[in-house]
Short mmCIF file of N, CA and C in Angstrom, two decimals:
data_model
loop_
_atom_site.label_atom_id
_atom_site.label_comp_id
_atom_site.label_asym_id
_atom_site.label_seq_id
_atom_site.Cartn_x
_atom_site.Cartn_y
_atom_site.Cartn_z
N MET A 23 30.12 -12.27 -23.90
CA MET A 23 30.25 -12.11 -25.01
C MET A 23 28.57 -9.75 -24.77
N GLY A 24 29.62 -9.36 -25.18
CA GLY A 24 28.99 -7.75 -25.02
C GLY A 24 28.05 -7.72 -25.88
N GLY A 25 27.75 -6.08 -25.78
CA GLY A 25 26.24 -6.44 -26.81
C GLY A 25 25.84 -4.92 -25.85
N ARG A 26 23.85 -5.38 -26.37
CA ARG A 26 23.71 -4.79 -26.02
C ARG A 26 22.27 -5.31 -25.30
N GLY A 27 22.74 -5.96 -24.80
CA GLY A 27 22.06 -6.87 -23.44
C GLY A 27 21.23 -6.08 -22.73
N ALA A 28 20.07 -6.53 -22.26
CA ALA A 28 19.30 -5.35 -21.51
C ALA A 28 19.66 -5.16 -19.49
N SER A 29 20.50 -6.35 -19.30
CA SER A 29 21.44 -6.76 -18.37
C SER A 29 22.21 -6.22 -18.55
N SER A 30 23.32 -5.56 -19.37
CA SER A 30 24.31 -5.43 -19.10
C SER A 30 24.77 -4.08 -18.47
N SER A 31 23.93 -3.31 -18.56
CA SER A 31 24.32 -1.53 -17.93
C SER A 31 23.72 -2.18 -16.30
N LYS A 32 22.94 -2.37 -16.38
CA LYS A 32 21.98 -2.94 -14.79
C LYS A 32 21.70 -3.29 -14.12
N ALA A 33 22.68 -2.55 -13.09
CA ALA A 33 22.65 -3.33 -11.62
C ALA A 33 21.87 -3.89 -11.17
N LYS A 34 22.47 -5.38 -10.67
CA LYS A 34 21.54 -6.74 -9.83
C LYS A 34 20.94 -6.55 -8.66
N SER A 35 19.57 -6.70 -8.97
CA SER A 35 19.05 -6.75 -7.61
C SER A 35 19.21 -8.05 -6.91
N THR A 36 18.80 -7.35 -5.46
CA THR A 36 18.75 -8.88 -4.50
C THR A 36 17.96 -9.50 -4.14
N LYS A 37 16.55 -8.64 -4.94
CA LYS A 37 15.33 -9.91 -4.92
C LYS A 37 14.78 -9.77 -6.25
N SER A 38 14.09 -11.01 -5.87
CA SER A 38 13.69 -11.06 -7.33
C SER A 38 12.45 -10.79 -7.92
N SER A 39 11.74 -10.36 -8.51
CA SER A 39 10.19 -10.07 -8.78
C SER A 39 9.10 -10.31 -7.95
N LEU A 40 9.11 -11.93 -8.02
CA LEU A 40 8.35 -12.24 -7.39
C LEU A 40 8.86 -11.80 -5.80
N GLU A 41 9.44 -12.16 -4.91
CA GLU A 41 9.61 -11.84 -4.19
C GLU A 41 9.52 -10.09 -3.70
N ALA A 42 9.91 -9.34 -4.60
CA ALA A 42 9.48 -7.95 -4.18
C ALA A 42 8.13 -7.79 -4.36
N PHE A 43 7.14 -8.43 -5.10
CA PHE A 43 5.40 -8.61 -5.77
C PHE A 43 5.59 -8.45 -3.84
N ARG A 44 6.03 -9.68 -3.79
CA ARG A 44 5.26 -10.47 -2.22
C ARG A 44 5.39 -9.40 -0.96
N SER A 45 6.28 -9.36 -1.15
CA SER A 45 7.16 -7.48 0.24
C SER A 45 5.92 -6.48 -0.08
N ASN A 46 5.61 -6.14 -1.82
CA ASN A 46 4.88 -4.93 -1.76
C ASN A 46 3.44 -5.19 -1.56
N ALA A 47 3.03 -6.48 -1.33
CA ALA A 47 1.90 -6.96 -1.33
C ALA A 47 1.37 -7.58 0.80
N ARG A 48 3.00 -7.49 1.48
CA ARG A 48 2.93 -7.80 2.41
C ARG A 48 2.56 -6.44 3.33
N GLN A 49 3.61 -5.46 2.97
CA GLN A 49 3.65 -4.26 2.98
C GLN A 49 2.35 -2.92 3.35
N PHE A 50 1.33 -3.12 2.16
CA PHE A 50 0.12 -3.13 1.74
C PHE A 50 -0.77 -3.19 2.57
N ASN A 51 -0.50 -4.41 3.27
CA ASN A 51 -1.59 -5.30 3.86
C ASN A 51 -1.62 -5.18 5.63
N GLU A 52 -0.08 -4.82 5.56
CA GLU A 52 -0.19 -4.49 7.07
C GLU A 52 -0.11 -2.80 7.35
N ALA A 53 -0.19 -2.56 6.53
CA ALA A 53 -0.35 -0.48 6.39
C ALA A 53 -1.83 -0.45 6.22
N LEU A 54 -2.97 -1.27 5.67
CA LEU A 54 -3.97 -1.83 6.39
C LEU A 54 -4.78 -1.68 7.39
N GLN A 55 -4.33 -2.57 7.88
CA GLN A 55 -3.69 -2.94 9.73
C GLN A 55 -3.72 -2.34 10.47
N LYS A 56 -2.47 -1.39 9.89
CA LYS A 56 -2.16 -0.13 11.04
C LYS A 56 -3.31 0.67 11.45
N ALA A 57 -3.98 0.98 10.08
CA ALA A 57 -4.81 2.10 9.85
C ALA A 57 -5.87 1.99 10.43
N LYS A 58 -6.45 0.95 10.42
CA LYS A 58 -7.41 0.25 11.27
C LYS A 58 -7.07 0.34 12.87
N GLN A 59 -6.24 -0.24 13.42
CA GLN A 59 -6.14 -0.24 14.28
C GLN A 59 -5.74 1.32 15.11
N GLN A 60 -4.97 2.20 13.84
CA GLN A 60 -5.46 3.33 14.67
C GLN A 60 -6.56 4.61 14.33
N ARG A 61 -7.74 3.33 13.72
CA ARG A 61 -8.50 4.26 13.30
C ARG A 61 -8.93 5.50 12.86
N ALA A 62 -7.43 5.26 11.31
CA ALA A 62 -7.69 6.34 10.44
C ALA A 62 -8.85 5.87 9.65
N SER A 63 -9.62 6.84 9.16
CA SER A 63 -10.45 7.01 7.98
C SER A 63 -9.87 6.53 5.93
N ILE A 64 -8.44 6.92 5.68
CA ILE A 64 -8.02 7.08 4.70
C ILE A 64 -6.63 6.69 4.93
N VAL A 65 -6.48 5.88 3.87
CA VAL A 65 -5.20 5.29 4.19
C VAL A 65 -4.25 5.30 2.83
N GLU A 66 -3.74 5.86 2.82
CA GLU A 66 -2.41 6.07 1.38
C GLU A 66 -0.83 5.30 1.28
N TYR A 67 -1.12 4.78 0.65
CA TYR A 67 0.30 3.61 0.55
C TYR A 67 0.87 3.67 -0.70
N THR A 68 2.28 4.29 -0.88
CA THR A 68 2.86 4.03 -1.90
C THR A 68 4.15 3.21 -2.39
N ASP A 69 4.03 3.04 -3.35
CA ASP A 69 4.24 1.02 -3.55
C ASP A 69 5.47 1.50 -3.92
N ILE A 70 6.06 0.28 -4.53
CA ILE A 70 7.63 -0.41 -5.31
C ILE A 70 7.60 0.66 -6.55
N THR A 71 6.55 1.16 -7.24
CA THR A 71 6.66 1.08 -7.68
C THR A 71 6.44 2.88 -8.16
N GLY A 72 6.08 3.21 -6.59
CA GLY A 72 6.29 5.12 -6.79
C GLY A 72 5.02 5.14 -6.83
N GLN A 73 3.69 4.29 -6.86
CA GLN A 73 2.41 4.83 -7.36
C GLN A 73 1.63 4.64 -5.88
N THR A 74 0.69 6.17 -5.81
CA THR A 74 0.19 6.13 -4.38
C THR A 74 -1.15 5.45 -4.67
N PHE A 75 -1.74 5.02 -4.02
CA PHE A 75 -3.47 4.28 -3.63
C PHE A 75 -4.00 4.64 -2.51
N LYS A 76 -4.60 4.88 -2.31
CA LYS A 76 -5.93 5.50 -1.27
C LYS A 76 -6.99 4.33 -1.03
N ARG A 77 -7.22 3.92 0.13
CA ARG A 77 -8.39 3.52 0.31
C ARG A 77 -9.23 4.06 1.45
N TYR A 78 -10.12 3.83 1.48
CA TYR A 78 -11.18 4.48 2.49
C TYR A 78 -12.13 3.71 2.98
N TRP A 79 -12.38 3.83 4.16
CA TRP A 79 -13.22 3.03 5.03
C TRP A 79 -14.44 3.40 4.60
N ASN A 80 -15.05 2.43 4.35
CA ASN A 80 -16.58 2.02 3.95
C ASN A 80 -17.89 1.69 5.87
N GLY A 81 -16.66 1.65 6.79
CA GLY A 81 -17.52 1.26 7.75
C GLY A 81 -17.05 -0.39 8.38
N ALA A 82 -17.04 -0.71 7.45
CA ALA A 82 -16.57 -2.74 7.33
C ALA A 82 -14.54 -2.66 7.60
N SER A 83 -14.67 -2.20 6.06
CA SER A 83 -13.36 -2.65 5.71
C SER A 83 -12.68 -1.24 4.58
N PHE A 84 -11.35 -1.54 4.74
CA PHE A 84 -10.97 -0.06 2.95
C PHE A 84 -11.43 -0.59 1.87
N VAL A 85 -11.96 0.48 1.40
CA VAL A 85 -12.32 -0.28 -0.20
C VAL A 85 -11.82 1.17 -1.15
N ASP A 86 -11.55 1.10 -2.15
CA ASP A 86 -10.93 2.04 -3.05
C ASP A 86 -12.14 2.91 -3.43
N ARG A 87 -13.14 3.29 -2.82
CA ARG A 87 -14.16 3.69 -3.47
C ARG A 87 -14.21 5.49 -2.64
N GLU A 88 -14.07 6.10 -3.00
CA GLU A 88 -14.46 7.32 -1.88
C GLU A 88 -15.74 7.36 -1.45
N SER A 89 -16.50 7.37 -2.79
CA SER A 89 -18.21 7.49 -2.46
C SER A 89 -18.63 6.58 -1.05
N ALA A 90 -17.44 5.87 -0.46
CA ALA A 90 -18.43 5.00 0.35
C ALA A 90 -18.08 5.47 1.58
N LEU A 91 -17.21 6.81 2.02
CA LEU A 91 -16.32 7.23 2.93
C LEU A 91 -17.14 7.21 4.06
N TYR A 92 -17.04 6.37 5.19
CA TYR A 92 -17.31 6.64 6.33
C TYR A 92 -17.07 6.82 7.54
N GLU A 93 -17.00 8.65 8.12
CA GLU A 93 -15.75 9.16 9.16
C GLU A 93 -17.13 9.40 10.41
N LYS A 94 -17.86 8.51 10.83
CA LYS A 94 -18.54 8.63 12.46
C LYS A 94 -17.85 8.31 13.43
N GLU A 95 -17.19 7.28 13.11
CA GLU A 95 -15.81 6.84 14.03
C GLU A 95 -14.25 6.96 13.89
N ARG A 96 -14.25 7.29 12.77
CA ARG A 96 -12.84 6.99 12.16
C ARG A 96 -12.96 8.96 11.70
N LYS A 97 -11.55 9.24 12.23
CA LYS A 97 -10.86 10.71 11.70
C LYS A 97 -9.72 10.38 11.34
N GLY A 98 -8.96 10.76 10.37
CA GLY A 98 -7.35 10.76 9.92
C GLY A 98 -7.39 10.30 8.31
N LEU A 99 -5.68 10.49 8.04
CA LEU A 99 -5.02 9.98 7.51
C LEU A 99 -3.60 9.21 7.47
N TYR A 100 -4.05 8.07 7.19
CA TYR A 100 -2.53 7.14 7.33
C TYR A 100 -1.36 7.18 6.43
N LYS A 101 -0.38 7.37 6.22
CA LYS A 101 0.70 7.30 5.25
C LYS A 101 1.06 6.38 5.55
N ALA A 102 1.41 5.78 4.53
CA ALA A 102 2.88 4.43 4.33
C ALA A 102 3.32 4.26 3.48
N LYS A 103 4.85 3.92 3.08
CA LYS A 103 5.79 3.76 2.27
C LYS A 103 6.25 2.55 1.81
N TYR A 104 6.36 1.59 0.72
CA TYR A 104 7.13 0.79 0.73
C TYR A 104 8.39 0.69 0.89
N ARG A 105 9.37 -0.15 1.65
CA ARG A 105 10.26 -0.25 1.56
C ARG A 105 11.32 -1.54 1.56
N ASP A 106 12.72 -1.26 1.95
CA ASP A 106 13.31 -2.64 1.10
C ASP A 106 12.91 -3.16 2.24
#
C-alpha cells in the first residue's frame, strides 16, 4: 500500500535502535578508559546524535561537573566521536 508511512521515504538502517544505543554507550565507555590511560583531564565525546558531552577528572573518575576538575596529575583534552 502506498501512502504517507514514515518509513516509506527513509532508507533502512543496518542497526536496530537498541544495537545503536549499546554501541554508542560502549564507545563512550571506551573513550573514558582511553582518556584515563592517556592521563587526560577532560573528555569530549560526540555521540550518535551529534551532541557533544564533556566529562572532567575529579581525582578518582570522570564526572559531568566542571567545578570538580582536578588537574594536579592530569593535563589535556581527549576527543572521541561515535563511529559506525
